[in-house]
Structures are given as C-alpha cells and as structure tokens.
C-alpha cells in the first residue's frame, strides 16, 4: 500500500487533503478527500463505483462542507471513493482493507453513499471503531433503511412548492434513480398526497401518467432487479425521463445528469436535488433564467448526513427525524427568500450562507 498526500492552500476553503490509496495486493484503488475541518471532523459517504474519479470525490467533498455547515452540524466535509464493482463478492475484503488504511485519518468519518450501505459501515466500524449509518443492532441509525434523505426531500418540498407556484398534493413527481434515496422519496411524496408518475434505474424508466403504485414498484424492484418490469406503465429509456411533463423532478442517482445539452427538455416547475451534484452549474443558471426553481443538493438532500451526525452524537431516531425536518425546512425558506430577494440562483444564495460559517470557524484556527 502506498499513500499520496497533497494540500491546496490556494483554495479559499478546501480541499485540505487529497489522498490516493493503492492496494496492489488486493488489486484496487481508493480516494479520500478531506475538504475542510474547521467545523469539526469531516463526515461524508464512501462511494463504490468503477467510474468514480478524484475530481468527482473532490466536488462531492466540497458539497459535504457546505451541507454540514448550513445544517449546523459540528462537522466538516469529506468524501471517499472505492474504485471497484459495487456488486463484487470481494466487497467486505475491500472495505476492511480500506478501513485499515484510514485508521489514523481521524479527521474523516465515513458514511454510506452510492454502492455502500449500513453493512459496509459495520465492517469499517469493526476494523477502526469510526463510521456512521450503522445497523441498529450495533447502536446505529441506519439512515438508508430509515429513508432519512427521502424524508428530508419531502419536508423540503412542502416549503419549496409555494415558491414554485405549485401545490404538493396536486403535484406529479418524476424520480431518477430507485435506490435508497429514490425509493424513500417515492414513499414520502406519495404519503404527502403527490402522485409519482415515473421512476428510473440503470435499465430504463417506467411511466404512467395516472400514477405508479409505489409499494408495488418497490416489490418489483426487489424481486426482479429493475423498475422496468413493473407491468402497469410504459417503459422508456433513461434519458427520456427528463422530458416527462411533471411539476416536481428529483434526480436521485449520479452526478451531472442535467447539463447544457439536455436542460431544455425539462418542463418541471421544481427540481429537488436528491443526488449530489446532479446538475452542472451552467445548467443551474439556465434553469434559474427559465424560472425553474432548483433546490441545491446540500439543502434538499441533507437528511442523510443530519441523521449520521445525530447517530454520532448518540441521539435517538425521533430526535434525528425532528432535526431533519426542522433544519431542512428552515434552510429551504432561508435560501429561497435570499434567492428571490437578490435574484440569484438558489445555489449561490445557499453557498454564501454556508461559506460564511466555515470561514468564521477557520478564522479561529491556526494554519487552516
Ligand atoms: P443507491 O446506490 O442506493 O441508488 C442509486 C440508484 O440510481 C440505483 O437505483 C441505480 O440503478 C440508479 N442509477 C444509477 N445510474 C442511473 C442512471 N444513469 N439513470 C437512472 N438511474 C440510475 O444510491 P443512493 O444512496 O440512493 O444515492 C443516490 C444519490 O443520492 C447519490 O448521488 C448520493 O450521493 C446521493 N445522496 C444519498 C444520500 C443517502 O442518504 N443515501 C444522502 C444524500 C445524497
């Protein structure tokens, strides 16, 4: 195993450390980025994917700094990537090797992300006693099973809908991705009276303008592996999901799925960013000019990390859900008011508030 450390002092906030880990004996490679620790040890998920890059982990770690700051958590931002197939039978081995390599990187606390789950966090915890999003049998609040992020997205929607001129109960909802975030979003939005009309996964999209039965869809996904096997809908390809007429669009899969080349296809009135960095900055500006409200990732999808931080602070499940509701509702209102008053995209409004807290904390530290 060898490690490479680099620091970047020229950047206003981060990244503080970019670490690449090579494990020739186990034949894999991992990345950890600690973006900023002025507010406390960084928390951020471990992404498992064959495609994850240093650049992606850097961008995701920066989003975590913003998210943890604006959510009022005593944590900085970090992120990791393990470059292997998430379905590999060797997954436990990879996680245990990875955990040992970050044992003394105390400023990074791992959590679940795409391709990892509470079981993976339990392996890390077993190795080094430091991880969040743990199974409840070992004292955790399993944020994916509890649907923390989907719950938070629906709380965000209740505040954001009036700003977009829509009523949540009348809204048609389209969701990209039917993993932890997508499934919990579908459940929470339908419980609030909205109609989920289309969802997708890597195999394609399923669409029914009259609405999909969310429980049935979950069974189909669990038993057949894809939402496209749901019988009461039309199958479309992945990209066609974005042109389906709807009021609310929730990208809840991979980065940069809405870009300059496809942003014009979107007809939703409100976009809630369930995934991290799902929309390029250029596309966000175009959406703002077109009057489509887009609530940034680090406001809308903060439910997961708020629950992770509550677990780390030994709070109960009830306290964690209360914190998610209270903080996401407050922050959504705060940034949408600022965006409206200053005519700036919601992300710019949110970033200026989040950065202020980080910069203030940095001013109290030597050498950050
Ligand atoms: P997951 O691995 O459980 O699910 C991802 C889903 O996306 C899968 O259904 C997969 O089939 C689908 N997918 C992948 N590529 C796709 C494509 N091109 N088109 C359509 N579907 C595609 O991951 P998750 O935990 O649900 O996370 C999803 C996103 O939300 C990630 O960006 C993650 O960083 C972000 N996020 C997750 C949490 C959380 O609590 N899990 C919290 C905040 C943000």
PDB file of N, CA and C and ligand atoms in Angstrom, residues 47 67 113-115 143-144 149 176-181 200-202 238 252-254 274-276 301, ligand 1:
ATOM      1  N   UNK A  47     -18.296   6.281  -1.702  1.00  0.00           N
ATOM      2  CA  UNK A  47     -18.922   5.886  -2.968  1.00  0.00           C
ATOM      3  C   UNK A  47     -18.170   4.688  -3.532  1.00  0.00           C
ATOM      4  N   UNK A  67     -22.877  21.351   3.040  1.00  0.00           N
ATOM      5  CA  UNK A  67     -24.061  20.716   3.633  1.00  0.00           C
ATOM      6  C   UNK A  67     -23.969  20.682   5.160  1.00  0.00           C
ATOM      7  N   UNK A 113     -22.905   5.750   0.943  1.00  0.00           N
ATOM      8  CA  UNK A 113     -23.186   6.532  -0.274  1.00  0.00           C
ATOM      9  C   UNK A 113     -23.518   5.524  -1.369  1.00  0.00           C
ATOM     10  N   UNK A 114     -23.580   5.975  -2.611  1.00  0.00           N
ATOM     11  CA  UNK A 114     -23.894   5.049  -3.705  1.00  0.00           C
ATOM     12  C   UNK A 114     -22.946   3.857  -3.679  1.00  0.00           C
ATOM     13  N   UNK A 115     -23.524   2.666  -3.688  1.00  0.00           N
ATOM     14  CA  UNK A 115     -22.709   1.453  -3.717  1.00  0.00           C
ATOM     15  C   UNK A 115     -22.274   0.963  -2.342  1.00  0.00           C
ATOM     16  N   UNK A 143     -29.528   5.045   8.233  1.00  0.00           N
ATOM     17  CA  UNK A 143     -30.187   6.168   7.555  1.00  0.00           C
ATOM     18  C   UNK A 143     -30.812   5.793   6.217  1.00  0.00           C
ATOM     19  N   UNK A 144     -30.240   4.790   5.517  1.00  0.00           N
ATOM     20  CA  UNK A 144     -30.844   4.398   4.243  1.00  0.00           C
ATOM     21  C   UNK A 144     -32.128   3.607   4.496  1.00  0.00           C
ATOM     22  N   UNK A 149     -33.028  10.575   3.856  1.00  0.00           N
ATOM     23  CA  UNK A 149     -32.874  11.599   2.814  1.00  0.00           C
ATOM     24  C   UNK A 149     -34.188  11.836   2.065  1.00  0.00           C
ATOM     25  N   UNK A 176     -35.464  10.199 -10.782  1.00  0.00           N
ATOM     26  CA  UNK A 176     -34.393   9.441 -11.456  1.00  0.00           C
ATOM     27  C   UNK A 176     -33.611   8.675 -10.394  1.00  0.00           C
ATOM     28  N   UNK A 177     -33.530   7.340 -10.545  1.00  0.00           N
ATOM     29  CA  UNK A 177     -32.828   6.510  -9.561  1.00  0.00           C
ATOM     30  C   UNK A 177     -33.828   5.927  -8.595  1.00  0.00           C
ATOM     31  N   UNK A 178     -33.731   4.617  -8.359  1.00  0.00           N
ATOM     32  CA  UNK A 178     -34.665   3.987  -7.418  1.00  0.00           C
ATOM     33  C   UNK A 178     -33.871   3.172  -6.393  1.00  0.00           C
ATOM     34  N   UNK A 179     -32.807   3.834  -5.861  1.00  0.00           N
ATOM     35  CA  UNK A 179     -32.026   3.248  -4.776  1.00  0.00           C
ATOM     36  C   UNK A 179     -32.558   3.777  -3.454  1.00  0.00           C
ATOM     37  N   UNK A 180     -31.670   3.944  -2.488  1.00  0.00           N
ATOM     38  CA  UNK A 180     -32.103   4.370  -1.146  1.00  0.00           C
ATOM     39  C   UNK A 180     -32.861   5.692  -1.202  1.00  0.00           C
ATOM     40  N   UNK A 181     -32.304   6.669  -1.903  1.00  0.00           N
ATOM     41  CA  UNK A 181     -32.930   7.997  -1.919  1.00  0.00           C
ATOM     42  C   UNK A 181     -34.198   7.996  -2.771  1.00  0.00           C
ATOM     43  N   UNK A 200     -36.849   5.783 -12.564  1.00  0.00           N
ATOM     44  CA  UNK A 200     -35.911   5.075 -13.439  1.00  0.00           C
ATOM     45  C   UNK A 200     -34.819   4.405 -12.616  1.00  0.00           C
ATOM     46  N   UNK A 201     -34.142   3.457 -13.254  1.00  0.00           N
ATOM     47  CA  UNK A 201     -32.884   2.928 -12.727  1.00  0.00           C
ATOM     48  C   UNK A 201     -31.953   2.739 -13.918  1.00  0.00           C
ATOM     49  N   UNK A 202     -30.855   2.019 -13.740  1.00  0.00           N
ATOM     50  CA  UNK A 202     -29.890   1.928 -14.851  1.00  0.00           C
ATOM     51  C   UNK A 202     -30.461   1.217 -16.077  1.00  0.00           C
ATOM     52  N   UNK A 238     -33.565   5.723 -20.226  1.00  0.00           N
ATOM     53  CA  UNK A 238     -33.179   6.529 -19.051  1.00  0.00           C
ATOM     54  C   UNK A 238     -33.312   8.021 -19.331  1.00  0.00           C
ATOM     55  N   UNK A 252     -32.019  11.523  -8.419  1.00  0.00           N
ATOM     56  CA  UNK A 252     -31.529  10.841  -7.201  1.00  0.00           C
ATOM     57  C   UNK A 252     -30.613   9.690  -7.597  1.00  0.00           C
ATOM     58  N   UNK A 253     -29.705   9.972  -8.549  1.00  0.00           N
ATOM     59  CA  UNK A 253     -28.784   8.910  -8.983  1.00  0.00           C
ATOM     60  C   UNK A 253     -27.353   9.451  -9.027  1.00  0.00           C
ATOM     61  N   UNK A 254     -26.880   9.798 -10.222  1.00  0.00           N
ATOM     62  CA  UNK A 254     -25.449  10.089 -10.401  1.00  0.00           C
ATOM     63  C   UNK A 254     -25.196  11.593 -10.670  1.00  0.00           C
ATOM     64  N   UNK A 274     -31.927  15.397  -5.162  1.00  0.00           N
ATOM     65  CA  UNK A 274     -31.756  14.260  -4.250  1.00  0.00           C
ATOM     66  C   UNK A 274     -30.341  13.729  -4.304  1.00  0.00           C
ATOM     67  N   UNK A 275     -29.760  13.675  -5.502  1.00  0.00           N
ATOM     68  CA  UNK A 275     -28.366  13.250  -5.663  1.00  0.00           C
ATOM     69  C   UNK A 275     -27.450  14.417  -5.323  1.00  0.00           C
ATOM     70  N   UNK A 276     -26.179  14.122  -5.153  1.00  0.00           N
ATOM     71  CA  UNK A 276     -25.188  15.182  -5.016  1.00  0.00           C
ATOM     72  C   UNK A 276     -24.691  15.570  -6.407  1.00  0.00           C
ATOM     73  N   UNK A 301     -30.982  17.439   0.118  1.00  0.00           N
ATOM     74  CA  UNK A 301     -30.711  16.035   0.479  1.00  0.00           C
ATOM     75  C   UNK A 301     -29.918  15.894   1.770  1.00  0.00           C
TER      76      UNK A 301
HETATM   77  P1  LIG B   1     -28.106   3.817  -4.403  1.00  0.00           P
HETATM   78  O1  LIG B   1     -26.862   3.145  -4.854  1.00  0.00           O
HETATM   79  O2  LIG B   1     -28.903   3.216  -3.316  1.00  0.00           O
HETATM   80  O3  LIG B   1     -29.107   4.044  -5.654  1.00  0.00           O
HETATM   81  C1  LIG B   1     -28.722   4.652  -6.848  1.00  0.00           C
HETATM   82  C2  LIG B   1     -29.821   4.393  -7.874  1.00  0.00           C
HETATM   83  O4  LIG B   1     -29.536   5.143  -9.037  1.00  0.00           O
HETATM   84  C3  LIG B   1     -29.973   2.934  -8.305  1.00  0.00           C
HETATM   85  O5  LIG B   1     -31.353   2.630  -8.383  1.00  0.00           O
HETATM   86  C4  LIG B   1     -29.376   2.908  -9.720  1.00  0.00           C
HETATM   87  O6  LIG B   1     -29.959   1.925 -10.527  1.00  0.00           O
HETATM   88  C5  LIG B   1     -29.765   4.301 -10.178  1.00  0.00           C
HETATM   89  N1  LIG B   1     -28.983   4.810 -11.291  1.00  0.00           N
HETATM   90  C6  LIG B   1     -27.650   4.859 -11.464  1.00  0.00           C
HETATM   91  N2  LIG B   1     -27.354   5.431 -12.640  1.00  0.00           N
HETATM   92  C7  LIG B   1     -28.528   5.741 -13.226  1.00  0.00           C
HETATM   93  C8  LIG B   1     -28.908   6.356 -14.443  1.00  0.00           C
HETATM   94  N3  LIG B   1     -27.995   6.778 -15.309  1.00  0.00           N
HETATM   95  N4  LIG B   1     -30.223   6.533 -14.712  1.00  0.00           N
HETATM   96  C9  LIG B   1     -31.155   6.132 -13.841  1.00  0.00           C
HETATM   97  N5  LIG B   1     -30.872   5.560 -12.661  1.00  0.00           N
HETATM   98  C10 LIG B   1     -29.576   5.370 -12.361  1.00  0.00           C
HETATM   99  O7  LIG B   1     -27.648   5.309  -4.022  1.00  0.00           O
HETATM  100  P2  LIG B   1     -28.398   6.337  -3.077  1.00  0.00           P
HETATM  101  O8  LIG B   1     -27.898   6.178  -1.691  1.00  0.00           O
HETATM  102  O9  LIG B   1     -29.859   6.314  -3.359  1.00  0.00           O
HETATM  103  O10 LIG B   1     -27.772   7.708  -3.593  1.00  0.00           O
HETATM  104  C11 LIG B   1     -28.212   8.317  -4.792  1.00  0.00           C
HETATM  105  C12 LIG B   1     -27.628   9.721  -4.864  1.00  0.00           C
HETATM  106  O11 LIG B   1     -28.055  10.474  -3.735  1.00  0.00           O
HETATM  107  C13 LIG B   1     -26.103   9.815  -4.845  1.00  0.00           C
HETATM  108  O12 LIG B   1     -25.728  10.938  -5.605  1.00  0.00           O
HETATM  109  C14 LIG B   1     -25.770  10.085  -3.391  1.00  0.00           C
HETATM  110  O13 LIG B   1     -24.542  10.752  -3.219  1.00  0.00           O
HETATM  111  C15 LIG B   1     -26.929  10.999  -3.032  1.00  0.00           C
HETATM  112  N6  LIG B   1     -27.236  11.053  -1.616  1.00  0.00           N
HETATM  113  C16 LIG B   1     -27.528   9.934  -0.927  1.00  0.00           C
HETATM  114  C17 LIG B   1     -27.872  10.049   0.414  1.00  0.00           C
HETATM  115  C18 LIG B   1     -28.315   8.850   1.208  1.00  0.00           C
HETATM  116  O14 LIG B   1     -28.860   9.055   2.298  1.00  0.00           O
HETATM  117  N7  LIG B   1     -28.153   7.650   0.720  1.00  0.00           N
HETATM  118  C19 LIG B   1     -27.874  11.292   1.044  1.00  0.00           C
HETATM  119  C20 LIG B   1     -27.558  12.411   0.297  1.00  0.00           C
HETATM  120  C21 LIG B   1     -27.255  12.290  -1.034  1.00  0.00           C
END
